[in-house]
Amino acid sequence: MTAVEDQAACLRQRTQGRVSMQNSIRATRCIAVASGKGGVGKTVVSIGVSMGLAAAGKKVLVLDADLGLANVDIQLGVEPRMTIQDVIQGGQSLADVVLPVRENLDLLASSSGAAEMADMGSARRGMFVDELLAFAAGYDYLIIDVAAGIDQSVTAFLQSTPEVIAVVANEPTSIMDVYSMIKTVTRSGNGPDIGIVVNMVRTLDEGERLYAKLSAIVYRFLGRRYPCLGVVPYDPVVGDAIRARKPVMEYAPATGPSICLKEIADGLIRSGRTGQLTQTDLSRFFAGFAGRLGGEGTGP
Ligand SMILES: Nc1ncnc2c1ncn2[C@@H]1O[C@H](COP(=O)(O)OP(=O)(O)OP(=O)(O)O)[C@@H](O)[C@H]1O
Ligand SMILES: [Mg+2]
């Protein structure tokens, strides 16, 4: 089939109101950023990696999936008029809600304290997931900033997400929490492809030692080895950037955190993992959301 015939076939499918799910999702690489413990830099890493991918010419959609303390928009310095709650509750389409924030970088923002998600019925949720999948197919990467914690709403999703970036900082609680997160999401046997990012260390050496320590614990108790995707140094400039409501890569591009975050993004591109976003993944995820917020369904 020629490219033109291919396009025509695709258009026909669209006009028939149905884009084949297999075809529509094949190209989108879905990566969730998680940590177990809160406050270790998930949002900084989500945004940094997304900015780095976008700078390399990849089309990136960031989903703020932290319904409790949504703040990707704040760190990106944008003020979304609408959020995914308007899609779920208000009948808006994702195309109405998505916010272009930079070249190649779009955001699906969330509202903090989104208790109304609890009312989402399964039919509405199914429609939302369908819409999200079709929508994400227009991007090379879907980066999902996941809430802290390892309750079922978080881990059910992580278990079925193709790739997970696990962020760890040099605190005993962070190491144990990220270990618990990895243990939980790999329990079923077929866990996601996990990569570790060490954040907020004073030296590269400290970062390498922290990775070695976590890696040894994971290997000893779970018998698995996961690669280190990168080490991001502690630098007060990250806090300054957040206060200035700018991504650190724009606020201070020549500093350690910016350079390391870009390297992590470039490494992801080089690694060429081909995670696939599937219907089940997101259905489980949103089932988990509703369960967490006291609504129906707590995932499989
Ligand atoms: N590399 C770094 N250097 C200095 N400070 C950092 C670095 N990374 C993150 N921080 C600081 O840590 C704080 C938490 O970062 P961030 O919001 O990304 O964490 P989080 O894991 O997303 O938190 P939450 O669990 O609340 O969503 C930020 O206020 C930021 O100032
Ligand atoms: Mg966060």
Short mmCIF file of C-alpha atoms in Angstrom, two decimals, residues 23-32 49-63 103-106 132-144 162-163 265 268-269 271-277:
data_model
loop_
_atom_site.label_atom_id
_atom_site.label_comp_id
_atom_site.label_asym_id
_atom_site.label_seq_id
_atom_site.Cartn_x
_atom_site.Cartn_y
_atom_site.Cartn_z
CA ASN A 23 -3.02 0.99 14.72
CA SER A 24 -3.87 4.10 16.61
CA ILE A 25 -1.76 3.28 19.64
CA ARG A 26 1.23 1.56 18.14
CA ALA A 27 3.47 4.58 17.97
CA THR A 28 2.76 6.08 21.37
CA ARG A 29 5.28 5.29 24.06
CA CYS A 30 3.64 5.48 27.47
CA ILE A 31 5.86 6.21 30.46
CA ALA A 32 4.58 6.74 34.00
CA VAL A 49 11.97 14.52 30.58
CA SER A 50 9.01 15.87 28.61
CA MET A 51 10.84 19.10 27.81
CA GLY A 52 13.92 17.12 26.77
CA LEU A 53 11.89 14.84 24.49
CA ALA A 54 10.10 17.82 22.98
CA ALA A 55 13.41 19.60 22.38
CA ALA A 56 14.57 16.50 20.49
CA GLY A 57 11.60 16.87 18.16
CA LYS A 58 9.31 14.29 19.76
CA LYS A 59 5.66 15.15 20.16
CA VAL A 60 4.83 14.82 23.84
CA LEU A 61 1.58 14.76 25.79
CA VAL A 62 1.89 15.16 29.56
CA LEU A 63 -0.98 13.89 31.68
CA GLU A 103 6.55 23.48 20.80
CA ASN A 104 5.87 19.71 20.68
CA LEU A 105 4.61 19.73 24.27
CA ASP A 106 0.94 19.59 25.27
CA LEU A 132 -7.73 9.45 25.71
CA LEU A 133 -6.31 6.49 23.78
CA ALA A 134 -7.37 7.87 20.44
CA PHE A 135 -6.08 11.29 21.43
CA ALA A 136 -2.69 10.04 22.66
CA ALA A 137 -2.19 8.29 19.33
CA GLY A 138 -1.31 11.66 17.87
CA TYR A 139 1.82 11.84 20.05
CA ASP A 140 5.16 10.05 20.19
CA TYR A 141 5.20 9.99 24.00
CA LEU A 142 2.59 10.07 26.74
CA ILE A 143 4.27 11.01 30.03
CA ILE A 144 2.12 10.46 33.09
CA PRO A 162 4.55 -0.46 29.72
CA GLU A 163 7.29 1.70 31.21
CA ALA A 265 15.32 12.18 27.80
CA LEU A 268 15.08 7.19 26.59
CA ILE A 269 15.04 7.97 22.88
CA SER A 271 16.96 3.02 24.34
CA GLY A 272 14.08 2.77 21.90
CA ARG A 273 11.87 0.76 24.17
CA THR A 274 8.54 0.24 22.58
CA GLY A 275 6.00 0.31 25.32
CA GLN A 276 2.45 0.08 24.18
CA LEU A 277 -0.46 1.82 25.68
#
